[in-house]
Coordinates of C-alpha atoms and ligand atoms in Angstrom, one line a residue:
M1 CA -204.4 60.2 64.2
S2 CA -203.1 57.4 66.1
R3 CA -201.9 57.8 69.4
A4 CA -198.3 56.4 70.6
Q5 CA -198.2 53.1 71.9
S6 CA -197.6 52.1 75.6
R7 CA -194.8 50.3 76.8
P8 CA -192.7 49.0 75.4
F9 CA -191.7 52.4 74.0
P10 CA -189.9 53.0 70.6
L11 CA -186.2 52.7 70.5
G12 CA -186.1 50.5 74.0
K13 CA -186.9 54.0 76.0
R14 CA -188.4 53.8 79.3
Y15 CA -190.9 56.9 78.2
N16 CA -192.8 58.0 75.4
S17 CA -190.7 59.9 73.4
F18 CA -192.2 62.7 71.2
G19 CA -189.3 62.5 68.8
S20 CA -189.9 59.0 68.2
Y21 CA -193.4 59.4 67.5
L22 CA -192.6 61.8 65.0
K23 CA -189.8 59.5 63.4
E24 CA -192.6 56.8 63.4
R25 CA -195.2 58.7 61.8
F26 CA -193.1 60.9 59.3
G27 CA -190.4 58.4 58.4
C28 CA -187.6 60.6 59.4
R29 CA -186.4 62.8 62.1
V30 CA -188.5 65.9 62.3
Y31 CA -186.8 69.3 63.2
K32 CA -188.7 72.1 64.7
V33 CA -188.1 75.5 63.2
S34 CA -189.0 78.1 65.6
V35 CA -190.6 81.6 64.4
D36 CA -191.8 84.9 66.1
A37 CA -194.5 86.1 64.3
G38 CA -194.6 89.4 66.4
F39 CA -196.9 88.6 69.1
T40 CA -197.1 89.9 72.5
C41 CA -199.0 88.1 75.3
P42 CA -202.4 89.1 77.2
N43 CA -200.8 88.8 80.2
R44 CA -198.4 91.7 79.3
D45 CA -200.1 93.8 77.2
G46 CA -203.2 94.6 79.5
T47 CA -205.8 92.3 77.9
V48 CA -205.6 89.9 81.0
A49 CA -203.0 91.7 82.9
T50 CA -199.6 93.5 83.1
G51 CA -196.2 92.4 84.4
G52 CA -196.4 88.8 82.9
C53 CA -196.0 85.6 84.8
T54 CA -193.3 86.2 87.3
Y55 CA -190.7 83.5 86.0
C56 CA -191.2 84.8 82.5
N57 CA -188.4 86.2 80.4
N58 CA -189.2 85.6 76.5
D59 CA -185.5 86.0 75.9
S60 CA -184.6 83.2 77.9
F61 CA -186.4 81.0 75.5
R62 CA -186.3 82.9 72.4
P63 CA -184.3 80.6 70.2
H64 CA -180.9 82.0 69.0
G65 CA -180.7 83.4 65.4
V66 CA -184.6 84.0 65.1
D67 CA -185.3 87.5 63.7
R68 CA -189.0 88.9 64.4
H69 CA -188.4 91.5 61.8
L70 CA -188.3 89.1 59.2
P71 CA -191.7 87.8 57.6
V72 CA -192.8 84.1 58.9
A73 CA -191.5 82.6 55.4
G74 CA -188.1 84.2 55.6
Q75 CA -187.7 83.0 59.0
V76 CA -188.9 79.7 58.0
D77 CA -186.3 79.6 55.4
R78 CA -183.6 80.7 57.3
G79 CA -184.3 78.2 60.2
I80 CA -184.4 75.5 57.6
A81 CA -181.3 76.1 55.7
Y82 CA -179.8 76.4 59.3
L83 CA -181.0 73.1 60.2
R84 CA -180.2 71.5 56.8
S85 CA -176.6 72.2 56.8
R86 CA -176.0 71.4 60.7
Y87 CA -178.0 68.2 60.4
R88 CA -178.8 67.4 57.4
A89 CA -182.4 67.4 58.1
H90 CA -185.4 67.1 55.7
R91 CA -188.9 67.5 57.6
F92 CA -189.7 70.1 59.5
I93 CA -192.8 71.5 62.3
V94 CA -192.6 75.2 62.2
Y95 CA -192.9 76.3 65.6
F96 CA -194.6 79.7 66.6
Q97 CA -192.9 80.3 70.1
P98 CA -192.4 83.4 71.8
F99 CA -195.5 84.8 73.7
S100 CA -199.1 84.0 72.8
N101 CA -199.3 83.1 69.1
T102 CA -203.1 82.9 68.7
H103 CA -203.5 86.5 70.4
A104 CA -205.0 88.1 67.0
P105 CA -208.0 88.1 65.3
V106 CA -208.1 84.7 63.3
E107 CA -208.1 86.9 60.1
Q108 CA -204.6 87.7 60.8
L109 CA -203.3 84.5 62.2
V110 CA -204.3 82.4 59.1
P111 CA -201.9 84.3 56.5
L112 CA -199.0 83.9 59.0
Y113 CA -199.8 80.2 60.0
E114 CA -200.1 79.4 56.0
S115 CA -197.1 81.1 55.1
A116 CA -195.4 78.6 57.2
L117 CA -197.0 75.8 55.8
A118 CA -196.3 76.7 52.3
H119 CA -192.9 75.3 52.6
P120 CA -192.9 72.2 50.9
D121 CA -190.6 70.2 53.6
V122 CA -192.8 71.6 56.4
V123 CA -195.3 68.7 57.8
G124 CA -197.0 70.8 60.4
L125 CA -197.4 73.7 62.6
S126 CA -197.0 74.1 66.6
V127 CA -198.2 77.1 68.3
G128 CA -197.7 77.9 71.7
T129 CA -200.4 79.8 73.2
R130 CA -202.6 80.5 76.5
P131 CA -205.8 78.7 77.3
D132 CA -207.5 82.1 77.8
C133 CA -206.3 83.0 74.1
I134 CA -208.4 80.8 72.0
D135 CA -211.9 80.8 70.4
E136 CA -214.2 78.9 68.3
G137 CA -213.1 80.6 64.9
K138 CA -209.5 79.8 65.6
L139 CA -210.2 76.2 66.3
A140 CA -212.4 75.6 63.5
W141 CA -209.1 76.7 61.3
F142 CA -206.9 74.5 63.3
E143 CA -209.4 71.5 63.1
E144 CA -209.8 72.1 59.2
T145 CA -206.0 72.4 58.8
A146 CA -205.6 69.0 60.8
H147 CA -207.1 67.0 58.3
R148 CA -204.4 67.8 55.8
R149 CA -201.3 68.5 58.2
F150 CA -199.9 67.9 61.8
V151 CA -201.2 70.7 63.8
M152 CA -200.3 70.9 67.4
I153 CA -201.4 73.6 69.9
E154 CA -199.3 74.0 73.0
Y155 CA -201.4 75.4 76.1
G156 CA -199.3 76.6 78.8
L157 CA -200.1 75.7 82.3
Q158 CA -197.5 75.5 84.8
S159 CA -199.4 73.9 87.6
I160 CA -203.1 72.6 88.2
H161 CA -203.0 74.5 91.8
D162 CA -204.6 77.7 91.6
A163 CA -202.6 79.1 94.5
T164 CA -199.7 78.7 92.5
L165 CA -201.0 80.1 89.3
T166 CA -202.1 83.2 91.3
R167 CA -198.8 83.5 92.9
I168 CA -196.9 83.4 89.5
N169 CA -199.4 86.0 88.0
R170 CA -200.5 83.5 85.3
G171 CA -203.8 85.5 85.1
H172 CA -206.0 82.1 84.4
D173 CA -207.0 79.2 86.5
Y174 CA -206.8 75.4 86.1
R175 CA -210.3 75.8 85.1
C176 CA -209.4 77.8 82.3
W177 CA -207.0 75.3 81.0
L178 CA -209.5 72.5 81.4
E179 CA -212.1 74.2 79.2
A180 CA -209.6 75.2 76.6
T181 CA -208.7 71.6 76.4
A182 CA -211.9 70.1 76.3
R183 CA -212.9 72.5 73.4
S184 CA -209.8 71.6 71.5
R185 CA -210.3 67.9 71.9
N186 CA -211.4 65.1 69.6
R187 CA -210.7 67.6 66.5
G188 CA -207.6 66.0 65.3
I189 CA -205.7 68.6 66.9
W190 CA -202.5 67.4 68.7
L191 CA -202.8 68.7 72.2
S192 CA -199.5 69.7 74.3
T193 CA -199.1 71.4 77.4
H194 CA -196.1 72.3 79.9
V195 CA -195.7 72.4 83.3
I196 CA -193.2 73.3 85.7
L197 CA -191.8 71.0 88.8
G198 CA -190.3 72.5 91.7
F199 CA -192.2 75.7 92.7
P200 CA -190.9 75.8 96.4
W201 CA -194.2 76.3 97.9
E202 CA -195.9 73.3 96.4
T203 CA -195.3 70.1 98.4
R204 CA -193.9 66.9 96.2
A205 CA -197.3 65.2 96.9
Q206 CA -198.9 68.2 95.2
M207 CA -196.5 68.0 91.9
L208 CA -197.0 64.5 91.6
Q209 CA -200.8 65.0 91.6
M210 CA -200.4 66.8 88.4
A211 CA -199.2 63.6 86.7
A212 CA -202.6 62.1 87.7
A213 CA -204.6 65.0 86.7
L214 CA -203.1 65.6 83.5
S215 CA -203.3 61.9 82.5
G216 CA -206.8 62.1 82.0
A217 CA -207.2 65.4 80.2
G218 CA -206.7 64.3 76.8
L219 CA -203.2 65.5 76.1
D220 CA -201.2 64.0 73.3
S221 CA -198.0 65.4 74.6
I222 CA -196.3 67.3 77.5
K223 CA -193.3 69.3 78.4
L224 CA -192.0 69.0 81.9
H225 CA -189.5 72.0 83.0
H226 CA -187.8 72.1 86.5
L227 CA -188.3 75.7 88.0
H228 CA -185.5 77.8 87.2
I229 CA -185.0 81.7 87.9
V230 CA -183.6 83.7 85.1
R231 CA -182.5 87.3 84.9
D232 CA -185.0 90.2 84.8
T233 CA -188.0 88.8 86.2
A234 CA -190.2 89.5 89.1
M235 CA -189.4 85.9 90.3
A236 CA -185.7 86.8 90.3
R237 CA -186.3 90.2 92.3
E238 CA -188.3 87.8 94.7
H239 CA -185.4 85.4 94.9
E240 CA -183.0 88.1 95.6
Q241 CA -184.9 89.5 98.3
K242 CA -186.0 86.0 100.1
P243 CA -183.8 83.4 98.2
F244 CA -186.0 80.3 97.4
S245 CA -184.9 76.6 97.6
L246 CA -184.4 75.3 94.3
L247 CA -184.2 71.9 93.3
G248 CA -181.0 70.1 93.6
Y249 CA -180.1 67.9 90.6
D250 CA -180.5 64.4 92.4
E251 CA -183.8 65.8 93.7
Y252 CA -184.8 66.7 90.2
L253 CA -184.1 63.1 88.9
E254 CA -186.1 61.5 91.5
L255 CA -188.9 63.8 91.2
V256 CA -189.1 63.5 87.3
T257 CA -188.8 59.6 87.4
D258 CA -191.9 59.4 90.1
F259 CA -194.0 61.9 87.9
L260 CA -193.4 59.6 84.8
E261 CA -194.2 56.6 86.7
R262 CA -197.8 58.6 87.4
L263 CA -198.4 59.4 84.1
N264 CA -200.0 58.0 81.1
P265 CA -198.1 56.2 79.0
S266 CA -200.0 57.1 75.6
I267 CA -198.7 61.1 76.5
C268 CA -195.7 61.7 74.6
I269 CA -192.8 63.5 76.3
E270 CA -191.4 66.5 74.4
R271 CA -189.0 67.7 77.0
L272 CA -187.7 66.3 80.5
F273 CA -186.2 69.5 81.8
G274 CA -186.0 73.2 81.2
H275 CA -183.3 75.0 79.6
A276 CA -182.1 78.7 80.0
P277 CA -179.1 80.4 78.6
D278 CA -176.3 80.3 80.9
A279 CA -176.1 84.2 80.9
Q280 CA -179.7 84.5 82.0
L281 CA -179.6 81.5 84.5
I282 CA -179.7 82.8 88.2
G283 CA -180.4 79.1 89.5
P284 CA -180.7 76.2 89.8
R285 CA -177.0 76.0 88.2
W286 CA -176.5 72.1 87.9
G287 CA -173.2 72.2 85.5
K288 CA -175.0 69.6 83.3
S289 CA -175.4 69.6 79.4
G290 CA -178.9 68.4 78.0
A291 CA -177.5 65.4 76.9
E292 CA -176.3 64.6 80.4
I293 CA -179.7 65.5 82.2
R294 CA -181.4 63.2 79.6
R295 CA -179.1 60.4 80.0
D296 CA -179.3 60.5 84.0
I297 CA -183.1 60.5 83.8
E298 CA -182.9 57.5 81.4
E299 CA -180.6 55.8 83.8
R300 CA -182.4 56.5 86.9
L301 CA -185.7 55.1 85.2
A302 CA -183.5 51.9 84.2
G303 CA -181.9 51.9 87.7
R304 CA -185.3 51.6 89.4
N305 CA -186.3 49.2 86.5
T306 CA -189.4 51.6 86.2
Y307 CA -191.3 53.1 83.2
Q308 CA -193.6 56.1 82.3
G309 CA -197.2 54.9 83.6
R310 CA -196.1 52.1 85.4
L311 CA -197.9 53.8 88.7
W312 CA -200.7 55.2 86.3
N313 CA -204.2 54.7 87.9
P314 CA -207.0 55.5 84.9
V315 CA -209.8 55.7 87.4
E316 CA -207.9 58.1 89.9
D317 CA -207.1 60.4 86.8
A318 CA -210.9 60.6 85.4
N319 CA -211.8 61.8 88.9
M320 CA -209.2 64.5 89.3
S321 CA -208.8 66.1 85.7
N322 CA -212.5 66.6 85.8
E323 CA -212.0 69.3 88.5
G324 CA -210.0 72.3 88.9
N325 CA -208.0 72.1 92.2
R326 CA -209.2 74.8 94.4
T327 CA -207.3 74.1 97.3
G328 CA -204.0 74.6 96.2
P329 CA -200.6 74.7 98.3
Ligands
SF4_401 S1 -194.9 83.0 80.3 FE1 -196.3 83.1 78.5 S2 -198.2 83.8 79.2 FE2 -196.8 84.1 80.9 S3 -196.0 86.4 80.6 FE3 -194.6 85.1 79.2 S4 -195.6 84.9 77.2 FE4 -197.2 85.6 78.8

């Protein structure tokens, strides 16, 4: 698997777009089809903890139209039919999205994954999960499958700072994430993670420290989210009692630009900001569409004549990514 190139990035972008990478690799735009295979989460069902991460409301990131009562193959057929009619799409990656999609014995997981891969226009899988929800048997299946299909694991992280992970009730620390990614590397599996920028108790320096640390972790792609608060979460209740300071729009444009400048340019960018349905979003409310936010980030990069990796320092990364950040905020 060839890593995405460093600058100049495809299509004149100033960052390494995952969509462009897929287009180059598969010869056409590739669309994600989300499925809900009926999993729960170890951080909710008591395996690790109960209550879940304080910001989490799975309904806020469950795609509209996904029916968890249908078999996976039926959800794939339905999702593909919709994307074909709306975008004339031809190639698809099936995204096992809500909750923790490796939270079952491997014998139960494999038939679900295989049923998604059985569709002739599906080029691969993307599996969202937690770093404490993987084992050698599961990794061996992913590795073997990666010889014939695109296979991606997305390990949630949110922050490299253990004090934050404790405060948001993640139920694992940074070391756990480092160990899971280390075990998954060099096996042909595409490795992704997602992090949140804007926890009000983290300093700007701590947020940017993440770019350096993750740059050396062997990731293939990353999702960046700004902190937003959605209804029916512990964080929403905290915010109601004692309101947090949430990032302003311009503040986020500056922060994400600074973050990209410090990020290894070989890491593809899957997302540049978070999204929550309007009805569930408490804040921040920027009043911008996804296309506008993307455009404004691109304009900010251009306005500063900068690009992903401009301030990347490989030596610093190697030192930082090998150790968990125990100090935290
Ligand atoms: S964010 Fe993920 S790990 Fe946390 S409670 Fe929600 S599903 Fe579980």
